[in-house]
mmCIF file of C-alpha atoms in Angstrom:
data_model
loop_
_atom_site.group_PDB
_atom_site.id
_atom_site.type_symbol
_atom_site.label_atom_id
_atom_site.label_comp_id
_atom_site.label_asym_id
_atom_site.label_seq_id
_atom_site.Cartn_x
_atom_site.Cartn_y
_atom_site.Cartn_z
ATOM 1 C CA MET A 1 -21.275 -8.394 5.712
ATOM 2 C CA LYS A 2 -18.429 -7.274 3.424
ATOM 3 C CA GLU A 3 -15.509 -4.818 4.795
ATOM 4 C CA LEU A 4 -15.399 -1.470 3.065
ATOM 5 C CA PHE A 5 -12.615 1.146 3.440
ATOM 6 C CA ILE A 6 -12.745 4.661 2.330
ATOM 7 C CA LEU A 7 -9.164 6.346 2.120
ATOM 8 C CA SER A 8 -8.442 9.543 1.358
ATOM 9 C CA GLY A 9 -6.278 12.647 1.896
ATOM 10 C CA PRO A 10 -4.648 15.746 0.198
ATOM 11 C CA SER A 11 -2.860 14.928 -3.024
ATOM 12 C CA GLY A 12 0.707 14.327 -2.196
ATOM 13 C CA SER A 13 -0.137 12.738 1.365
ATOM 14 C CA GLY A 14 0.513 9.283 0.274
ATOM 15 C CA VAL A 15 -2.868 8.016 -1.145
ATOM 16 C CA SER A 16 -0.974 6.260 -3.836
ATOM 17 C CA SER A 17 1.523 4.431 -1.560
ATOM 18 C CA SER A 18 -1.412 3.329 0.407
ATOM 19 C CA LYS A 19 -3.304 1.563 -2.381
ATOM 20 C CA PHE A 20 -0.402 -1.165 -2.767
ATOM 21 C CA VAL A 21 -1.168 -2.206 0.823
ATOM 22 C CA PHE A 22 -4.612 -2.926 0.253
ATOM 23 C CA GLU A 23 -3.905 -4.842 -2.857
ATOM 24 C CA GLU A 24 -1.493 -6.899 -1.301
ATOM 25 C CA LEU A 25 -4.100 -7.735 1.595
ATOM 26 C CA GLY A 26 -6.407 -9.130 -1.069
ATOM 27 C CA TYR A 27 -8.880 -5.896 -1.055
ATOM 28 C CA TYR A 28 -10.306 -4.748 -4.409
ATOM 29 C CA VAL A 29 -9.371 -1.177 -5.122
ATOM 30 C CA ILE A 30 -10.970 1.407 -6.932
ATOM 31 C CA ASP A 31 -9.195 4.808 -7.438
ATOM 32 C CA ALA A 32 -10.872 8.294 -8.036
ATOM 33 C CA ALA A 33 -14.340 6.994 -8.839
ATOM 34 C CA PRO A 34 -16.570 10.036 -8.636
ATOM 35 C CA SER A 35 -19.377 9.951 -6.010
ATOM 36 C CA ALA A 36 -22.164 9.655 -8.633
ATOM 37 C CA VAL A 37 -21.149 6.072 -9.236
ATOM 38 C CA THR A 38 -20.716 4.860 -5.699
ATOM 39 C CA ALA A 39 -24.059 3.302 -5.327
ATOM 40 C CA ALA A 40 -23.294 1.263 -8.432
ATOM 41 C CA ILE A 41 -20.140 0.276 -7.486
ATOM 42 C CA LEU A 42 -21.189 -1.174 -4.061
ATOM 43 C CA ASP A 43 -24.308 -2.913 -5.879
ATOM 44 C CA ASP A 44 -21.508 -4.769 -8.115
ATOM 45 C CA PHE A 45 -19.129 -5.528 -5.721
ATOM 46 C CA ALA A 46 -21.801 -7.086 -3.062
ATOM 47 C CA SER A 47 -23.072 -9.439 -5.574
ATOM 48 C CA ASN A 48 -20.214 -10.515 -7.928
ATOM 49 C CA ASN A 49 -16.762 -10.181 -6.013
ATOM 50 C CA ASP A 50 -15.084 -12.604 -3.951
ATOM 51 C CA ALA A 51 -12.112 -10.241 -2.842
ATOM 52 C CA LYS A 52 -11.486 -9.837 0.964
ATOM 53 C CA GLY A 53 -13.043 -6.133 0.782
ATOM 54 C CA LEU A 54 -13.378 -3.087 -1.006
ATOM 55 C CA CYS A 55 -11.367 -0.071 -0.792
ATOM 56 C CA LEU A 56 -12.483 3.030 -2.253
ATOM 57 C CA PHE A 57 -10.181 6.016 -2.752
ATOM 58 C CA PRO A 58 -12.019 9.167 -3.676
ATOM 59 C CA ARG A 59 -10.583 12.441 -4.067
ATOM 60 C CA ILE A 60 -10.543 14.818 -0.928
ATOM 61 C CA SER A 61 -13.028 17.036 -2.720
ATOM 62 C CA GLY A 62 -15.720 14.424 -2.918
ATOM 63 C CA VAL A 63 -15.208 12.145 -0.154
ATOM 64 C CA ARG A 64 -17.992 13.105 2.093
ATOM 65 C CA GLN A 65 -20.620 12.137 -0.527
ATOM 66 C CA VAL A 66 -19.017 8.722 -0.895
ATOM 67 C CA ILE A 67 -18.819 8.215 2.785
ATOM 68 C CA ASP A 68 -22.651 9.489 3.165
ATOM 69 C CA ILE A 69 -23.709 6.760 0.583
ATOM 70 C CA ALA A 70 -21.641 4.138 1.905
ATOM 71 C CA LYS A 71 -22.803 4.335 5.760
ATOM 72 C CA LYS A 72 -26.414 3.869 4.473
ATOM 73 C CA ASP A 73 -25.670 0.624 2.739
ATOM 74 C CA ASN A 74 -26.053 -2.112 5.472
ATOM 75 C CA ARG A 75 -24.295 -4.861 3.220
ATOM 76 C CA TYR A 76 -20.836 -3.087 4.593
ATOM 77 C CA LYS A 77 -18.886 -2.710 7.587
ATOM 78 C CA THR A 78 -17.576 0.868 6.515
ATOM 79 C CA LYS A 79 -14.449 2.695 7.892
ATOM 80 C CA PHE A 80 -13.055 5.919 6.773
ATOM 81 C CA ILE A 81 -8.930 6.274 6.853
ATOM 82 C CA LEU A 82 -8.067 10.000 6.314
ATOM 83 C CA LEU A 83 -4.300 10.947 5.565
ATOM 84 C CA THR A 84 -3.231 14.485 6.668
ATOM 85 C CA THR A 85 -0.242 16.301 5.740
ATOM 86 C CA GLU A 86 1.037 19.695 6.612
ATOM 87 C CA LYS A 87 0.913 22.139 3.810
ATOM 88 C CA ASP A 88 4.619 23.116 3.695
ATOM 89 C CA GLU A 89 5.563 19.229 3.278
ATOM 90 C CA LEU A 90 2.969 18.969 0.325
ATOM 91 C CA ILE A 91 4.612 21.769 -1.329
ATOM 92 C CA LYS A 92 8.070 20.329 -0.862
ATOM 93 C CA ARG A 93 7.027 16.809 -2.318
ATOM 94 C CA TYR A 94 5.150 18.728 -5.380
ATOM 95 C CA ALA A 95 8.493 20.680 -5.990
ATOM 96 C CA LEU A 96 10.688 17.357 -5.730
ATOM 97 C CA SER A 97 8.115 15.346 -7.882
ATOM 98 C CA ARG A 98 7.442 17.742 -10.273
ATOM 99 C CA HIS A 99 3.837 16.339 -10.767
ATOM 100 C CA VAL A 100 0.914 18.634 -11.596
ATOM 101 C CA HIS A 101 -1.744 18.836 -8.812
ATOM 102 C CA PRO A 102 -5.114 17.411 -9.984
ATOM 103 C CA ARG A 103 -6.983 20.500 -8.975
ATOM 104 C CA SER A 104 -4.739 22.813 -10.670
ATOM 105 C CA ILE A 105 -6.026 21.359 -13.686
ATOM 106 C CA LEU A 106 -9.565 20.944 -13.065
ATOM 107 C CA HIS A 107 -10.013 24.131 -11.401
ATOM 108 C CA ASN A 108 -7.125 26.233 -13.243
ATOM 109 C CA VAL A 109 -5.791 27.397 -9.945
ATOM 110 C CA SER A 110 -2.470 27.660 -8.688
ATOM 111 C CA LEU A 111 -0.549 24.844 -6.985
ATOM 112 C CA GLU A 112 -0.540 26.867 -3.647
ATOM 113 C CA ASP A 113 -4.264 27.624 -3.852
ATOM 114 C CA ALA A 114 -4.890 23.720 -4.853
ATOM 115 C CA ILE A 115 -2.960 22.433 -1.787
ATOM 116 C CA ASN A 116 -4.520 24.937 0.417
ATOM 117 C CA GLN A 117 -8.200 23.732 -0.598
ATOM 118 C CA ASP A 118 -6.994 20.041 -0.176
ATOM 119 C CA VAL A 119 -5.553 20.814 3.318
ATOM 120 C CA LYS A 120 -8.833 22.585 4.351
ATOM 121 C CA ASP A 121 -11.043 19.679 3.164
ATOM 122 C CA ALA A 122 -8.808 17.455 4.917
ATOM 123 C CA LEU A 123 -9.087 19.332 8.228
ATOM 124 C CA ASP A 124 -13.007 19.451 7.639
ATOM 125 C CA LEU A 125 -13.040 15.540 7.803
ATOM 126 C CA VAL A 126 -10.764 14.933 10.836
ATOM 127 C CA GLY A 127 -14.009 14.651 13.169
ATOM 128 C CA ILE A 128 -15.661 11.876 11.310
ATOM 129 C CA ALA A 129 -12.364 9.804 10.416
ATOM 130 C CA ASP A 130 -12.083 6.160 11.947
ATOM 131 C CA TYR A 131 -8.230 6.461 11.410
ATOM 132 C CA GLU A 132 -6.014 9.441 10.957
ATOM 133 C CA ILE A 133 -2.436 9.200 9.830
ATOM 134 C CA ASP A 134 -0.370 12.096 9.773
ATOM 135 C CA THR A 135 2.229 11.407 6.814
ATOM 136 C CA THR A 136 3.987 14.565 7.226
ATOM 137 C CA ARG A 137 7.297 13.167 8.700
ATOM 138 C CA LEU A 138 6.769 9.428 7.604
ATOM 139 C CA THR A 139 8.526 7.759 4.718
ATOM 140 C CA GLN A 140 6.593 5.610 2.185
ATOM 141 C CA LYS A 141 7.946 2.563 4.086
ATOM 142 C CA GLU A 142 6.598 3.934 7.426
ATOM 143 C CA LEU A 143 3.429 4.822 5.806
ATOM 144 C CA ARG A 144 2.850 1.240 4.752
ATOM 145 C CA ILE A 145 3.820 -0.135 8.125
ATOM 146 C CA ASN A 146 1.486 2.134 10.104
ATOM 147 C CA LEU A 147 -1.412 1.443 7.764
ATOM 148 C CA TYR A 148 -0.983 -2.236 7.618
ATOM 149 C CA ASN A 149 -0.772 -2.289 11.546
ATOM 150 C CA LYS A 150 -4.239 -0.480 11.435
ATOM 151 C CA LEU A 151 -5.614 -2.999 8.950
ATOM 152 C CA GLN A 152 -4.278 -6.027 10.725
ATOM 153 C CA GLY A 153 -4.498 -4.910 14.386
ATOM 154 C CA LYS A 154 -0.808 -5.592 14.766
ATOM 155 C CA ASP A 155 2.219 -3.660 15.844
ATOM 156 C CA THR A 156 5.091 -4.965 13.845
ATOM 157 C CA GLU A 157 7.675 -3.799 11.525
ATOM 158 C CA ASN A 158 7.434 -6.961 9.797
ATOM 159 C CA ILE A 159 5.011 -6.303 7.089
ATOM 160 C CA THR A 160 6.447 -8.480 4.323
ATOM 161 C CA LYS A 161 4.772 -12.001 3.680
ATOM 162 C CA ILE A 162 7.068 -14.901 2.897
ATOM 163 C CA THR A 163 6.028 -17.592 0.534
ATOM 164 C CA PHE A 164 8.109 -20.883 0.364
ATOM 165 C CA MET A 165 7.225 -22.315 -3.090
ATOM 166 C CA SER A 166 8.468 -25.857 -3.471
ATOM 167 C CA PHE A 167 8.952 -27.023 -7.271
ATOM 168 C CA GLY A 168 10.514 -29.707 -9.521
ATOM 169 C CA LEU A 169 13.350 -28.458 -11.876
ATOM 170 C CA LYS A 170 12.100 -30.931 -14.635
ATOM 171 C CA ASN A 171 8.950 -28.825 -14.787
ATOM 172 C CA GLY A 172 10.935 -25.601 -15.076
ATOM 173 C CA ILE A 173 11.789 -22.648 -12.995
ATOM 174 C CA PRO A 174 8.742 -20.537 -11.856
ATOM 175 C CA VAL A 175 8.434 -16.906 -12.710
ATOM 176 C CA GLY A 176 8.870 -14.356 -10.135
ATOM 177 C CA LEU A 177 11.044 -16.017 -7.605
ATOM 178 C CA ASP A 178 13.157 -13.480 -5.374
ATOM 179 C CA ALA A 179 15.593 -16.224 -4.131
ATOM 180 C CA MET A 180 15.977 -20.014 -4.779
ATOM 181 C CA PHE A 181 17.586 -23.153 -3.041
ATOM 182 C CA ASP A 182 18.648 -26.212 -4.563
ATOM 183 C CA VAL A 183 18.022 -29.310 -2.234
ATOM 184 C CA ARG A 184 18.876 -31.819 -4.829
ATOM 185 C CA ILE A 185 21.975 -32.977 -2.451
ATOM 186 C CA ILE A 186 19.470 -34.583 -0.011
ATOM 187 C CA PRO A 187 19.259 -38.215 -1.151
ATOM 188 C CA ASN A 188 16.005 -38.804 -3.152
ATOM 189 C CA PRO A 189 13.145 -40.961 -1.714
ATOM 190 C CA TYR A 190 12.066 -41.416 -5.082
ATOM 191 C CA TRP A 191 14.371 -44.500 -5.464
ATOM 192 C CA ILE A 192 12.914 -46.290 -2.369
ATOM 193 C CA GLU A 193 9.972 -48.340 -3.756
ATOM 194 C CA ARG A 194 7.761 -47.890 -0.807
ATOM 195 C CA LEU A 195 8.332 -44.113 -0.471
ATOM 196 C CA ALA A 196 7.862 -43.319 -4.451
ATOM 197 C CA PRO A 197 4.153 -42.623 -4.187
ATOM 198 C CA LEU A 198 4.623 -40.472 -0.982
ATOM 199 C CA ASN A 199 5.552 -36.615 -0.760
ATOM 200 C CA GLY A 200 7.438 -34.693 1.590
ATOM 201 C CA GLY A 201 4.417 -34.309 3.905
ATOM 202 C CA ASP A 202 4.259 -37.786 5.056
ATOM 203 C CA LYS A 203 5.761 -39.254 8.043
ATOM 204 C CA GLU A 204 7.862 -42.074 6.295
ATOM 205 C CA VAL A 205 9.447 -39.413 3.889
ATOM 206 C CA ILE A 206 10.323 -37.142 6.627
ATOM 207 C CA ASP A 207 11.714 -39.772 8.525
ATOM 208 C CA TYR A 208 13.991 -41.147 5.588
ATOM 209 C CA LEU A 209 15.255 -37.522 4.794
ATOM 210 C CA GLU A 210 15.813 -36.692 8.376
ATOM 211 C CA SER A 211 18.063 -39.921 8.860
ATOM 212 C CA PHE A 212 20.810 -38.237 6.700
ATOM 213 C CA GLU A 213 23.149 -35.710 8.428
ATOM 214 C CA ILE A 214 23.226 -33.622 5.146
ATOM 215 C CA THR A 215 19.919 -32.740 5.305
ATOM 216 C CA HIS A 216 20.361 -31.077 8.897
ATOM 217 C CA LYS A 217 23.370 -29.435 7.668
ATOM 218 C CA LEU A 218 21.606 -28.183 4.339
ATOM 219 C CA LEU A 219 18.752 -26.942 6.554
ATOM 220 C CA LYS A 220 21.050 -24.957 9.006
ATOM 221 C CA GLU A 221 22.769 -23.260 6.256
ATOM 222 C CA ILE A 222 19.832 -22.119 4.545
ATOM 223 C CA VAL A 223 17.953 -21.144 7.922
ATOM 224 C CA ASP A 224 21.009 -19.158 8.898
ATOM 225 C CA TYR A 225 21.231 -17.470 5.465
ATOM 226 C CA LEU A 226 17.456 -16.518 5.625
ATOM 227 C CA GLU A 227 17.789 -15.383 9.410
ATOM 228 C CA TYR A 228 20.271 -12.708 8.175
ATOM 229 C CA TYR A 229 18.797 -11.855 4.732
ATOM 230 C CA ILE A 230 14.926 -11.517 5.486
ATOM 231 C CA PRO A 231 15.344 -8.671 7.815
ATOM 232 C CA GLU A 232 17.889 -6.840 5.558
ATOM 233 C CA MET A 233 15.424 -7.239 2.821
ATOM 234 C CA GLN A 234 12.537 -5.926 4.757
ATOM 235 C CA LYS A 235 14.248 -2.831 5.331
ATOM 236 C CA ASN A 236 13.417 -1.788 1.493
ATOM 237 C CA GLY A 237 9.732 -2.228 2.534
ATOM 238 C CA ARG A 238 8.880 -5.083 0.035
ATOM 239 C CA ALA A 239 5.410 -6.456 0.642
ATOM 240 C CA ASN A 240 5.668 -9.883 -1.112
ATOM 241 C CA TYR A 241 8.889 -12.078 -1.076
ATOM 242 C CA THR A 242 8.854 -15.613 -2.780
ATOM 243 C CA ILE A 243 11.624 -17.938 -2.197
ATOM 244 C CA GLY A 244 11.847 -21.412 -4.264
ATOM 245 C CA ILE A 245 12.675 -24.530 -3.116
ATOM 246 C CA CYS A 246 13.725 -27.171 -5.761
ATOM 247 C CA CYS A 247 14.407 -30.687 -6.234
ATOM 248 C CA SER A 248 14.194 -32.864 -9.087
ATOM 249 C CA GLY A 249 10.426 -33.514 -9.026
ATOM 250 C CA GLY A 250 8.845 -31.310 -6.602
ATOM 251 C CA GLN A 251 7.200 -34.113 -4.798
ATOM 252 C CA HIS A 252 9.606 -35.125 -1.789
ATOM 253 C CA ARG A 253 12.624 -33.119 -0.955
ATOM 254 C CA SER A 254 11.598 -29.490 -1.843
ATOM 255 C CA THR A 255 8.102 -30.207 -0.147
ATOM 256 C CA TYR A 256 9.704 -31.084 2.987
ATOM 257 C CA VAL A 257 12.203 -28.441 3.062
ATOM 258 C CA ALA A 258 9.538 -25.589 2.000
ATOM 259 C CA ASN A 259 7.159 -27.165 5.171
ATOM 260 C CA TYR A 260 10.244 -27.071 7.330
ATOM 261 C CA LEU A 261 11.014 -23.517 6.608
ATOM 262 C CA ARG A 262 7.394 -22.348 6.957
ATOM 263 C CA ASN A 263 7.166 -24.056 10.284
ATOM 264 C CA HIS A 264 10.532 -22.459 11.366
ATOM 265 C CA PHE A 265 9.767 -18.754 10.610
ATOM 266 C CA LYS A 266 6.056 -18.843 11.019
ATOM 267 C CA ASP A 267 6.267 -17.001 14.435
ATOM 268 C CA LYS A 268 8.518 -14.378 13.176
ATOM 269 C CA TYR A 269 6.959 -13.428 10.129
ATOM 270 C CA GLU A 270 3.772 -13.863 7.967
ATOM 271 C CA VAL A 271 4.508 -17.029 6.034
ATOM 272 C CA ASP A 272 2.930 -19.033 3.466
ATOM 273 C CA VAL A 273 3.891 -22.143 1.393
ATOM 274 C CA PHE A 274 2.815 -23.239 -1.840
ATOM 275 C CA HIS A 275 3.509 -26.475 -3.670
ATOM 276 C CA ARG A 276 3.474 -25.938 -7.267
ATOM 277 C CA ASP A 277 4.118 -29.550 -8.456
ATOM 278 C CA SER A 278 2.283 -31.273 -5.605
ATOM 279 C CA PRO A 279 -0.891 -29.340 -5.465
ATOM 280 C CA GLU A 280 -2.527 -31.827 -3.478
ATOM 281 C CA LEU A 281 -0.355 -30.603 -0.395
ATOM 282 C CA ASN A 282 -1.949 -27.054 -0.807
ATOM 283 C CA ARG A 283 -5.168 -28.269 0.156
#
């Protein structure tokens, strides 16, 4: 059974910010599709998509019809998330953003009338929501954390996923790194005949690397930096952060250090490791 989330709320309540949380968690997101095509969307996703789950973001005016259709489809485990926001806060947000309210265009009404109708529609849905989040006094980051916790069943402010990516400089620097550490000052096992065919996940290579004091000193320097830097970086609400670890070929030293860092931080953060130039280790 596939997961299906339906999320809606008044325009300006944080629906757009919520989409990024679902995308970053691996859900397929469809925005503002009319209720008439809901059944077709569910059919297509059920048979043709390998994403973690599906999330629909219907406008608040049509969300009840979407829920009714989805609840009848036994291929999905459906949950409805409702965002609510006080009217005065919505007016303030629109005044700051200077965006045009969708209802103002579609129904040719004033901004205040459009917001009033959105708020009324949201109040009518409170009783059927699986989760309700009042965003009136939440920042975008606080909303992301709140929603992330509900989806993951966690109670934490650490919403950032850290990926340690090993690679070899001879093959170029990967696109999209947020930080990078060069570990080539550690002696290279490549020049030891029995170690050359191995990689940084093999015990013989690990023992060799850990026999050098410089390995321990460098690891301590990197860990100390990241222990300070990651919490500071998280204050910006970044959902994904990729830290590159490079050596010459991406086979021995960088893979070892990336694995070490993953193991060191795994109890504090959601972490992953990716070995670009030693793909066999990713399996």
